[in-house]
Amino acid sequence: MVKSISRFFTQVVHRFLPDPLIFAIFLTVITFALALGFTPKTPGDLVQLWGAGFWNLLAFSMQMAMILVTGHALASSAPMKRAMSALAGSARTPAQATMMVALLAGVACAINWGFGLVLGAMFAREVARRVKGTDYRLLVACAYMGFLTWHGGLSGSVPLVAATHGNPMEKVVGLIPVSQTLFTGYNAFITIGLIVMLPLLARAMMPRPNEVVSVDPKLLVDEPTHERVLGPDATLAEKLEESRLLSLLVFLLIAAYLVLRTVTKGFTLDIDTVNIAFLGIGILLHRTPMAYARAVANAARGASGIMIQFPFYAGIQATMDHSGLAGVITNWFIEIANVHTFPLLAFLSSAVINFAVPSGGGHWVVQGPFVMPAAQALGADMGKAAMAIAYGEAWTNMAQPFWALPALAIAGLGVRDIMGYCVTALLFSGVIFIGGMYLF
């Protein structure tokens, strides 16, 4: 049954899903149409809202780009590559290889979403090199399916932003510590449940041997090493650029800062903390400052989709927010909610809005002002309300191609190659998300 479902969605996606940029433009048109139909704004008003909001997410875009770049740079370090090669070599059959990619991606995305996306795609390439008979499309889809775990993990935007001073909802509902979101029984159930389910689902979606699509050998050319060996006539400037001591110094400085901040202010986990920690570890593993700089330059290519598409989504977000459309859509769900149905309806509203605002932090800005006061008025669990927003965003990422761009850039595939498998994962993962919120 699972194989038939994935085959059906693969055929549908190949026929109807456009490039992610076209998808963003199409969503812009839909947002305008809905705002005209359900809010009192005029076409001129909406154009001004869209244009004024086009650059609203520059700071957040930079944070997200840094998560991607630092994660990619860490994954491309020599120690990480050796570890991936050794791990890929342990797979003996296509089934083992497929399940291994799904498992690794799920675990890595729970640690850091950018790291997980990149590591999963790079590991899929490594597995394709070593295990003959694997379907490359499914391997890369498995790398992206691991993204389902990210919002319950250590780099989840909504729980981290909700716990960070200065976030848009602090004056309304106060801070929501991660002890009420990330470190809860229901989040452990959902995140671990997804990590366990994804390899099993990947195994069930494997195509028949005569339907397997093998990888193009041109896509498997390895990246050059980022380290540079200096000759005896190297200048002082070149020696400084390739100094391992300087990299160690940066790592120790970052480690000291994190330790001292924890001692003086207590343990906090937010987006900036994750970024600086991964930067420190990455520069240490690349061993020299310029080796790390070259790794970052290579990683930055994967951020091109963020650069061109995030402004469109910022414009969409501003239009939805300031026209009142986001509130209208969210209220359709929460107005019929009670304390028992609230998590489900908040989850579903977030899932719908994610097609127009595929950003966890963006969801907190757009939906937080409606969902969180409603949760407070109903006496609902505030942490679970915040996580319902997060889970809905993570869930429909399987049908929203925006965040697949970095993995696809590494793998050399297009969005239509993997989305059929991802939509199948969306169907089955929904049971775990909803079940977890109600079992605990």
CSV table of C-alpha atoms in Angstrom, one decimal:
chain,number,residue,atom,x,y,z
A,1,MET,CA,0.0,0.0,0.0
A,2,VAL,CA,2.7,2.5,1.0
A,3,LYS,CA,4.6,1.8,-2.3
A,4,SER,CA,1.4,2.5,-4.3
A,5,ILE,CA,0.7,5.7,-2.4
A,6,SER,CA,4.3,7.0,-3.0
A,7,ARG,CA,4.1,6.1,-6.7
A,8,PHE,CA,0.8,7.9,-7.1
A,9,PHE,CA,2.1,11.1,-5.5
A,10,THR,CA,5.4,10.9,-7.4
A,11,GLN,CA,3.4,10.9,-10.7
A,12,VAL,CA,1.2,13.8,-9.5
A,13,VAL,CA,4.2,15.9,-8.4
A,14,HIS,CA,6.0,15.3,-11.7
A,15,ARG,CA,3.0,16.6,-13.5
A,16,PHE,CA,1.9,19.6,-11.5
A,17,LEU,CA,4.6,20.9,-9.1
A,18,PRO,CA,6.5,23.9,-10.4
A,19,ASP,CA,9.9,25.2,-9.4
A,20,PRO,CA,10.0,26.6,-5.8
A,21,LEU,CA,10.4,30.2,-7.1
A,22,ILE,CA,7.3,29.8,-9.3
A,23,PHE,CA,5.6,28.3,-6.3
A,24,ALA,CA,6.4,31.4,-4.2
A,25,ILE,CA,5.2,33.7,-7.0
A,26,PHE,CA,2.0,31.6,-7.3
A,27,LEU,CA,1.4,31.9,-3.5
A,28,THR,CA,1.9,35.6,-3.7
A,29,VAL,CA,-1.0,35.8,-6.2
A,30,ILE,CA,-3.2,33.5,-4.0
A,31,THR,CA,-2.5,35.6,-1.0
A,32,PHE,CA,-3.5,38.8,-2.8
A,33,ALA,CA,-6.7,37.1,-4.0
A,34,LEU,CA,-7.6,35.8,-0.5
A,35,ALA,CA,-6.9,39.2,1.1
A,36,LEU,CA,-9.1,40.9,-1.4
A,37,GLY,CA,-11.9,38.5,-0.7
A,38,PHE,CA,-11.7,38.3,3.1
A,39,THR,CA,-10.3,41.6,4.3
A,40,PRO,CA,-11.3,45.2,3.7
A,41,LYS,CA,-8.0,46.1,2.0
A,42,THR,CA,-8.0,47.5,-1.5
A,43,PRO,CA,-5.6,46.3,-4.3
A,44,GLY,CA,-3.5,49.4,-3.7
A,45,ASP,CA,-3.3,48.8,0.0
A,46,LEU,CA,-2.1,45.2,-0.6
A,47,VAL,CA,0.6,46.3,-3.0
A,48,GLN,CA,1.9,48.7,-0.5
A,49,LEU,CA,1.8,46.1,2.3
A,50,TRP,CA,3.7,43.6,0.1
A,51,GLY,CA,6.4,46.1,-1.0
A,52,ALA,CA,6.9,47.5,2.5
A,53,GLY,CA,7.3,44.1,3.9
A,54,PHE,CA,9.6,42.7,1.1
A,55,TRP,CA,12.7,43.2,3.2
A,56,ASN,CA,11.2,42.6,6.7
A,57,LEU,CA,12.9,39.3,7.3
A,58,LEU,CA,16.5,40.3,6.5
A,59,ALA,CA,17.8,39.7,10.0
A,60,PHE,CA,15.9,36.5,10.3
A,61,SER,CA,17.1,35.4,6.9
A,62,MET,CA,20.6,36.0,7.9
A,63,GLN,CA,20.1,33.8,11.0
A,64,MET,CA,18.6,31.1,8.9
A,65,ALA,CA,21.4,31.4,6.3
A,66,MET,CA,24.0,31.1,9.0
A,67,ILE,CA,22.3,27.9,10.4
A,68,LEU,CA,22.5,26.5,6.9
A,69,VAL,CA,26.1,27.6,6.2
A,70,THR,CA,27.6,26.6,9.5
A,71,GLY,CA,25.8,23.3,9.3
A,72,HIS,CA,27.0,22.7,5.8
A,73,ALA,CA,30.6,23.8,6.6
A,74,LEU,CA,30.6,21.4,9.6
A,75,ALA,CA,29.3,18.5,7.6
A,76,SER,CA,32.0,19.1,4.9
A,77,SER,CA,34.9,18.9,7.3
A,78,ALA,CA,37.4,16.0,6.8
A,79,PRO,CA,36.4,14.3,10.1
A,80,MET,CA,32.8,14.4,9.2
A,81,LYS,CA,33.4,13.1,5.7
A,82,ARG,CA,35.5,10.2,7.1
A,83,ALA,CA,32.7,9.3,9.5
A,84,MET,CA,30.1,9.4,6.7
A,85,SER,CA,32.2,7.2,4.5
A,86,ALA,CA,32.7,4.6,7.2
A,87,LEU,CA,29.0,4.6,8.1
A,88,ALA,CA,28.0,4.3,4.4
A,89,GLY,CA,30.3,1.4,4.0
A,90,SER,CA,28.3,-0.5,6.7
A,91,ALA,CA,25.2,-0.7,4.4
A,92,ARG,CA,25.1,-3.9,2.4
A,93,THR,CA,21.8,-3.7,0.6
A,94,PRO,CA,19.6,-1.0,-0.9
A,95,ALA,CA,17.1,-1.4,1.9
A,96,GLN,CA,19.8,-0.9,4.6
A,97,ALA,CA,21.2,2.1,2.7
A,98,THR,CA,17.8,3.7,2.4
A,99,MET,CA,16.9,3.2,6.0
A,100,MET,CA,20.3,4.4,7.2
A,101,VAL,CA,19.9,7.7,5.3
A,102,ALA,CA,16.5,8.3,6.8
A,103,LEU,CA,17.7,7.5,10.3
A,104,LEU,CA,20.8,9.7,10.1
A,105,ALA,CA,18.9,12.6,8.6
A,106,GLY,CA,16.2,12.4,11.3
A,107,VAL,CA,18.8,12.4,14.1
A,108,ALA,CA,20.9,15.1,12.5
A,109,CYS,CA,18.0,17.5,11.9
A,110,ALA,CA,16.9,17.0,15.5
A,111,ILE,CA,20.4,18.4,16.4
A,112,ASN,CA,20.5,21.2,13.9
A,113,TRP,CA,18.2,21.6,10.9
A,114,GLY,CA,20.8,23.1,8.6
A,115,PHE,CA,23.4,20.5,9.6
A,116,GLY,CA,20.8,17.7,9.2
A,117,LEU,CA,19.7,18.8,5.7
A,118,VAL,CA,23.2,19.1,4.4
A,119,LEU,CA,24.6,16.0,6.2
A,120,GLY,CA,21.6,14.0,5.0
A,121,ALA,CA,22.1,15.0,1.3
A,122,MET,CA,25.9,14.4,1.5
A,123,PHE,CA,25.4,11.1,3.1
A,124,ALA,CA,22.8,10.1,0.4
A,125,ARG,CA,25.5,10.9,-2.2
A,126,GLU,CA,28.0,8.8,-0.3
A,127,VAL,CA,25.6,5.9,0.0
A,128,ALA,CA,24.8,6.1,-3.7
A,129,ARG,CA,28.5,5.7,-4.4
A,130,ARG,CA,28.9,2.6,-2.4
A,131,VAL,CA,25.6,0.7,-2.6
A,132,LYS,CA,24.5,-0.3,-6.1
A,133,GLY,CA,20.8,-0.7,-6.8
A,134,THR,CA,19.6,2.2,-4.6
A,135,ASP,CA,17.1,4.7,-5.9
A,136,TYR,CA,18.9,8.0,-5.8
A,137,ARG,CA,15.6,10.0,-5.7
A,138,LEU,CA,14.4,8.1,-2.6
A,139,LEU,CA,17.8,8.5,-0.9
A,140,VAL,CA,17.7,12.3,-1.3
A,141,ALA,CA,14.0,12.3,-0.3
A,142,CYS,CA,15.0,10.5,2.9
A,143,ALA,CA,17.5,13.2,3.5
A,144,TYR,CA,14.8,15.8,3.3
A,145,MET,CA,12.2,13.7,5.2
A,146,GLY,CA,14.5,13.9,8.2
A,147,PHE,CA,13.5,17.6,8.3
A,148,LEU,CA,10.3,16.5,10.0
A,149,THR,CA,12.2,16.3,13.3
A,150,TRP,CA,13.7,19.7,13.3
A,151,HIS,CA,11.1,21.7,15.2
A,152,GLY,CA,11.2,19.3,18.1
A,153,GLY,CA,15.0,19.5,18.1
A,154,LEU,CA,17.7,21.8,19.4
A,155,SER,CA,17.4,24.3,16.5
A,156,GLY,CA,13.6,24.5,16.4
A,157,SER,CA,12.8,28.2,15.7
A,158,VAL,CA,9.5,28.6,17.5
A,159,PRO,CA,10.6,27.1,20.9
A,160,LEU,CA,13.9,28.9,20.7
A,161,VAL,CA,12.4,32.2,19.7
A,162,ALA,CA,9.6,31.8,22.3
A,163,ALA,CA,12.3,31.4,25.0
A,164,THR,CA,14.4,34.4,23.8
A,165,HIS,CA,14.1,37.9,25.3
A,166,GLY,CA,12.7,40.5,22.9
A,167,ASN,CA,10.6,38.1,20.8
A,168,PRO,CA,7.3,39.6,19.5
A,169,MET,CA,5.1,37.7,22.0
A,170,GLU,CA,7.1,38.3,25.2
A,171,LYS,CA,5.0,41.3,26.2
A,172,VAL,CA,1.8,39.4,25.6
A,173,VAL,CA,2.3,36.0,27.1
A,174,GLY,CA,5.8,36.2,28.6
A,175,LEU,CA,8.7,33.9,27.8
A,176,ILE,CA,8.0,30.2,27.4
A,177,PRO,CA,11.1,28.3,28.5
A,178,VAL,CA,12.3,25.3,26.6
A,179,SER,CA,11.4,23.1,29.6
A,180,GLN,CA,7.8,23.6,28.6
A,181,THR,CA,8.4,23.0,24.9
A,182,LEU,CA,11.5,21.0,23.8
A,183,PHE,CA,12.1,19.1,27.0
A,184,THR,CA,8.7,17.6,27.5
A,185,GLY,CA,7.3,14.1,27.3
A,186,TYR,CA,5.1,14.8,24.3
A,187,ASN,CA,8.0,16.3,22.3
A,188,ALA,CA,10.2,13.4,23.2
A,189,PHE,CA,7.5,11.0,22.0
A,190,ILE,CA,7.0,12.9,18.7
A,191,THR,CA,10.7,13.4,17.9
A,192,ILE,CA,11.7,9.9,18.8
A,193,GLY,CA,8.6,8.5,17.1
A,194,LEU,CA,9.5,10.3,13.8
A,195,ILE,CA,13.1,9.1,14.0
A,196,VAL,CA,11.9,5.5,14.4
A,197,MET,CA,9.1,5.8,11.8
A,198,LEU,CA,11.1,7.4,9.0
A,199,PRO,CA,13.5,4.5,8.2
A,200,LEU,CA,10.5,2.0,8.3
A,201,LEU,CA,8.5,4.3,5.9
A,202,ALA,CA,11.5,4.7,3.6
A,203,ARG,CA,11.9,0.9,3.4
A,204,ALA,CA,8.2,0.6,2.5
A,205,MET,CA,8.4,3.2,-0.2
A,206,MET,CA,11.3,1.5,-2.1
A,207,PRO,CA,10.4,1.1,-5.7
A,208,ARG,CA,10.5,-2.2,-7.5
A,209,PRO,CA,13.9,-3.2,-9.0
A,210,ASN,CA,12.8,-2.4,-12.5
A,211,GLU,CA,11.7,1.1,-11.4
A,212,VAL,CA,14.9,2.1,-9.6
A,213,VAL,CA,16.4,5.4,-10.9
A,214,SER,CA,20.2,5.2,-10.4
A,215,VAL,CA,22.4,8.2,-9.8
A,216,ASP,CA,24.1,10.1,-12.7
A,217,PRO,CA,27.9,9.5,-12.0
A,218,LYS,CA,28.5,13.1,-12.8
A,219,LEU,CA,26.6,14.1,-9.6
A,220,LEU,CA,28.9,12.1,-7.4
A,221,VAL,CA,32.1,14.0,-8.1
A,222,ASP,CA,33.5,14.8,-4.6
A,223,GLU,CA,34.2,18.3,-3.4
A,224,PRO,CA,37.9,19.3,-3.3
A,225,THR,CA,39.6,19.5,0.1
A,226,HIS,CA,39.4,22.9,1.7
A,227,GLU,CA,42.8,22.6,3.3
A,228,ARG,CA,45.9,24.1,1.6
A,229,VAL,CA,49.5,22.8,2.0
A,230,LEU,CA,51.9,25.7,2.2
A,231,GLY,CA,55.3,25.6,0.5
A,232,PRO,CA,58.6,26.5,2.2
A,233,ASP,CA,58.5,30.0,0.7
A,234,ALA,CA,55.1,30.8,2.1
A,235,THR,CA,54.7,34.4,3.3
A,236,LEU,CA,53.8,35.4,6.9
A,237,ALA,CA,50.3,36.4,5.7
A,238,GLU,CA,49.8,32.9,4.2
A,239,LYS,CA,51.0,31.2,7.3
A,240,LEU,CA,48.5,33.2,9.4
A,241,GLU,CA,45.7,32.3,7.0
A,242,GLU,CA,46.5,28.6,7.4
A,243,SER,CA,47.3,28.7,11.1
A,244,ARG,CA,45.8,25.9,13.2
A,245,LEU,CA,46.5,27.9,16.3
A,246,LEU,CA,44.2,30.7,15.2
A,247,SER,CA,41.4,28.2,14.6
A,248,LEU,CA,41.9,26.7,18.0
A,249,LEU,CA,41.9,30.2,19.6
A,250,VAL,CA,38.6,31.0,18.0
A,251,PHE,CA,37.1,27.7,19.2
A,252,LEU,CA,38.4,28.2,22.7
A,253,LEU,CA,37.0,31.8,22.7
A,254,ILE,CA,33.6,30.6,21.7
A,255,ALA,CA,33.6,27.8,24.2
A,256,ALA,CA,34.7,30.1,27.0
A,257,TYR,CA,31.9,32.6,26.1
A,258,LEU,CA,29.2,29.8,26.1
A,259,VAL,CA,30.5,28.4,29.4
A,260,LEU,CA,30.7,31.9,31.1
A,261,ARG,CA,27.3,32.8,29.8
A,262,THR,CA,25.8,29.6,31.2
A,263,VAL,CA,27.4,30.1,34.6
A,264,THR,CA,26.3,33.8,34.9
A,265,LYS,CA,22.9,33.7,33.2
A,266,GLY,CA,21.9,30.1,33.2
A,267,PHE,CA,21.5,27.7,30.3
A,268,THR,CA,19.7,29.2,27.3
A,269,LEU,CA,19.3,27.7,23.9
A,270,ASP,CA,18.4,30.0,21.1
A,271,ILE,CA,19.2,30.5,17.4
A,272,ASP,CA,22.3,32.6,18.0
A,273,THR,CA,23.6,30.1,20.5
A,274,VAL,CA,23.3,27.2,18.0
A,275,ASN,CA,24.9,29.3,15.3
A,276,ILE,CA,28.0,30.3,17.3
A,277,ALA,CA,28.4,26.8,18.7
A,278,PHE,CA,28.4,25.2,15.2
A,279,LEU,CA,30.7,27.9,13.9
A,280,GLY,CA,33.2,27.1,16.7
A,281,ILE,CA,33.1,23.4,16.1
A,282,GLY,CA,33.3,23.8,12.3
A,283,ILE,CA,36.4,26.1,12.4
A,284,LEU,CA,38.1,23.6,14.8
A,285,LEU,CA,37.4,20.6,12.5
A,286,HIS,CA,38.5,22.4,9.4
A,287,ARG,CA,41.7,23.2,11.3
A,288,THR,CA,42.6,26.6,9.7
A,289,PRO,CA,40.7,29.9,9.3
A,290,MET,CA,40.9,30.0,5.5
A,291,ALA,CA,40.0,26.3,5.1
A,292,TYR,CA,36.9,27.1,7.1
A,293,ALA,CA,36.3,30.3,5.0
A,294,ARG,CA,36.5,28.2,1.8
A,295,ALA,CA,34.1,25.7,3.2
A,296,VAL,CA,31.7,28.5,4.1
A,297,ALA,CA,32.1,30.0,0.6
A,298,ASN,CA,31.1,26.6,-0.9
A,299,ALA,CA,28.2,26.2,1.6
A,300,ALA,CA,26.9,29.7,0.7
A,301,ARG,CA,25.9,28.5,-2.7
A,302,GLY,CA,23.1,26.5,-1.1
A,303,ALA,CA,21.7,29.7,0.4
A,304,SER,CA,20.9,31.2,-3.0
A,305,GLY,CA,17.3,30.0,-2.8
A,306,ILE,CA,16.9,31.6,0.6
A,307,MET,CA,18.3,34.9,-0.8
A,308,ILE,CA,15.9,35.1,-3.7
A,309,GLN,CA,12.8,33.5,-2.2
A,310,PHE,CA,12.8,34.8,1.4
A,311,PRO,CA,11.9,38.4,0.3
A,312,PHE,CA,8.9,37.0,-1.6
A,313,TYR,CA,7.8,35.1,1.5
A,314,ALA,CA,8.5,38.3,3.6
A,315,GLY,CA,6.1,40.2,1.3
A,316,ILE,CA,3.5,37.4,1.6
A,317,GLN,CA,3.9,37.4,5.4
A,318,ALA,CA,3.5,41.2,5.6
A,319,THR,CA,0.4,41.0,3.4
A,320,MET,CA,-1.1,38.3,5.5
A,321,ASP,CA,-0.2,39.9,8.8
A,322,HIS,CA,-1.1,43.6,8.1
A,323,SER,CA,-4.2,42.9,6.0
A,324,GLY,CA,-5.6,40.7,8.7
A,325,LEU,CA,-5.7,37.6,6.5
A,326,ALA,CA,-3.5,35.5,8.7
A,327,GLY,CA,-5.8,36.3,11.6
A,328,VAL,CA,-8.8,35.4,9.6
A,329,ILE,CA,-7.4,32.0,8.6
A,330,THR,CA,-6.2,31.3,12.2
A,331,ASN,CA,-9.5,32.3,13.7
A,332,TRP,CA,-11.4,30.0,11.4
A,333,PHE,CA,-9.7,27.2,13.4
A,334,ILE,CA,-9.4,28.6,16.9
A,335,GLU,CA,-12.9,30.1,17.1
A,336,ILE,CA,-14.3,26.5,17.1
A,337,ALA,CA,-11.7,25.3,19.5
A,338,ASN,CA,-12.0,24.3,23.2
A,339,VAL,CA,-9.3,23.5,25.6
A,340,HIS,CA,-9.2,19.9,24.3
A,341,THR,CA,-9.3,20.5,20.5
A,342,PHE,CA,-7.0,23.6,20.7
A,343,PRO,CA,-3.7,21.8,20.0
A,344,LEU,CA,-5.1,20.1,16.9
A,345,LEU,CA,-6.7,23.2,15.4
A,346,ALA,CA,-3.6,25.3,16.1
A,347,PHE,CA,-1.5,22.6,14.4
A,348,LEU,CA,-3.8,22.5,11.4
A,349,SER,CA,-3.9,26.3,11.1
A,350,SER,CA,-0.1,26.4,11.2
A,351,ALA,CA,0.0,23.7,8.5
A,352,VAL,CA,-2.1,25.7,6.2
A,353,ILE,CA,-0.3,29.0,6.7
A,354,ASN,CA,3.1,27.3,6.2
A,355,PHE,CA,2.4,27.2,2.5
A,356,ALA,CA,2.6,31.0,2.4
A,357,VAL,CA,5.0,31.5,5.3
A,358,PRO,CA,7.5,28.6,5.3
A,359,SER,CA,9.5,29.9,8.3
A,360,GLY,CA,9.3,28.8,11.9
A,361,GLY,CA,10.2,32.2,13.3
A,362,GLY,CA,7.9,33.7,10.7
A,363,HIS,CA,5.1,31.6,12.1
A,364,TRP,CA,5.7,32.9,15.6
A,365,VAL,CA,5.3,36.5,14.2
A,366,VAL,CA,2.3,35.7,12.1
A,367,GLN,CA,0.4,33.2,14.3
A,368,GLY,CA,1.6,33.9,17.8
A,369,PRO,CA,-0.6,37.1,18.2
A,370,PHE,CA,-3.7,35.0,17.6
A,371,VAL,CA,-2.9,31.5,18.8
A,372,MET,CA,-1.1,32.3,22.1
A,373,PRO,CA,-3.7,34.8,23.6
A,374,ALA,CA,-6.4,32.3,22.6
A,375,ALA,CA,-4.5,29.5,24.4
A,376,GLN,CA,-4.1,31.7,27.4
A,377,ALA,CA,-7.9,32.6,27.5
A,378,LEU,CA,-8.9,28.9,27.2
A,379,GLY,CA,-6.4,27.8,29.8
A,380,ALA,CA,-4.6,25.6,27.4
A,381,ASP,CA,-1.0,24.5,27.8
A,382,MET,CA,1.1,27.4,26.6
A,383,GLY,CA,4.1,25.3,25.7
A,384,LYS,CA,2.0,22.9,23.8
A,385,ALA,CA,0.3,25.7,21.9
A,386,ALA,CA,3.6,27.1,20.8
A,387,MET,CA,4.8,23.6,19.8
A,388,ALA,CA,1.5,23.1,17.8
A,389,ILE,CA,2.5,26.1,15.7
A,390,ALA,CA,6.0,24.5,15.3
A,391,TYR,CA,4.7,21.0,14.4
A,392,GLY,CA,2.3,22.3,11.8
A,393,GLU,CA,5.1,24.2,10.1
A,394,ALA,CA,7.4,21.2,10.2
A,395,TRP,CA,4.7,18.9,9.0
A,396,THR,CA,3.7,20.6,5.7
A,397,ASN,CA,7.3,21.3,4.8
A,398,MET,CA,6.9,17.9,3.2
A,399,ALA,CA,4.6,19.5,0.7
A,400,GLN,CA,6.3,23.0,0.6
A,401,PRO,CA,9.5,22.8,-1.5
A,402,PHE,CA,11.3,25.8,-0.1
A,403,TRP,CA,13.5,24.1,2.5
A,404,ALA,CA,14.4,21.3,0.1
A,405,LEU,CA,16.5,23.7,-1.9
A,406,PRO,CA,19.8,23.2,0.0
A,407,ALA,CA,19.6,19.4,-0.1
A,408,LEU,CA,18.6,19.4,-3.8
A,409,ALA,CA,21.5,21.7,-4.6
A,410,ILE,CA,24.0,19.3,-3.0
A,411,ALA,CA,22.3,16.2,-4.6
A,412,GLY,CA,21.9,17.7,-8.0
A,413,LEU,CA,18.2,16.9,-8.3
A,414,GLY,CA,15.1,18.9,-8.8
A,415,VAL,CA,12.1,19.3,-6.5
A,416,ARG,CA,9.9,17.0,-8.6
A,417,ASP,CA,12.3,14.1,-8.1
A,418,ILE,CA,11.6,13.8,-4.4
A,419,MET,CA,8.3,15.5,-3.5
A,420,GLY,CA,6.2,12.4,-4.2
A,421,TYR,CA,8.0,10.5,-1.4
A,422,CYS,CA,7.8,13.5,0.9
A,423,VAL,CA,4.1,13.9,0.5
A,424,THR,CA,3.7,10.3,1.5
A,425,ALA,CA,5.8,11.0,4.6
A,426,LEU,CA,3.5,13.9,5.4
A,427,LEU,CA,0.5,11.6,5.5
A,428,PHE,CA,2.1,9.1,7.9
A,429,SER,CA,3.9,11.6,10.1
A,430,GLY,CA,0.6,13.4,10.8
A,431,VAL,CA,-0.5,10.5,12.9
A,432,ILE,CA,2.6,10.9,15.2
A,433,PHE,CA,2.3,14.7,15.5
A,434,ILE,CA,-1.3,14.6,16.5
A,435,GLY,CA,-1.0,11.4,18.6
A,436,GLY,CA,1.9,12.8,20.6
A,437,MET,CA,0.0,16.1,21.4
A,438,TYR,CA,-2.9,14.1,22.8
A,439,LEU,CA,-1.2,11.1,24.5
A,440,PHE,CA,0.7,13.4,26.9
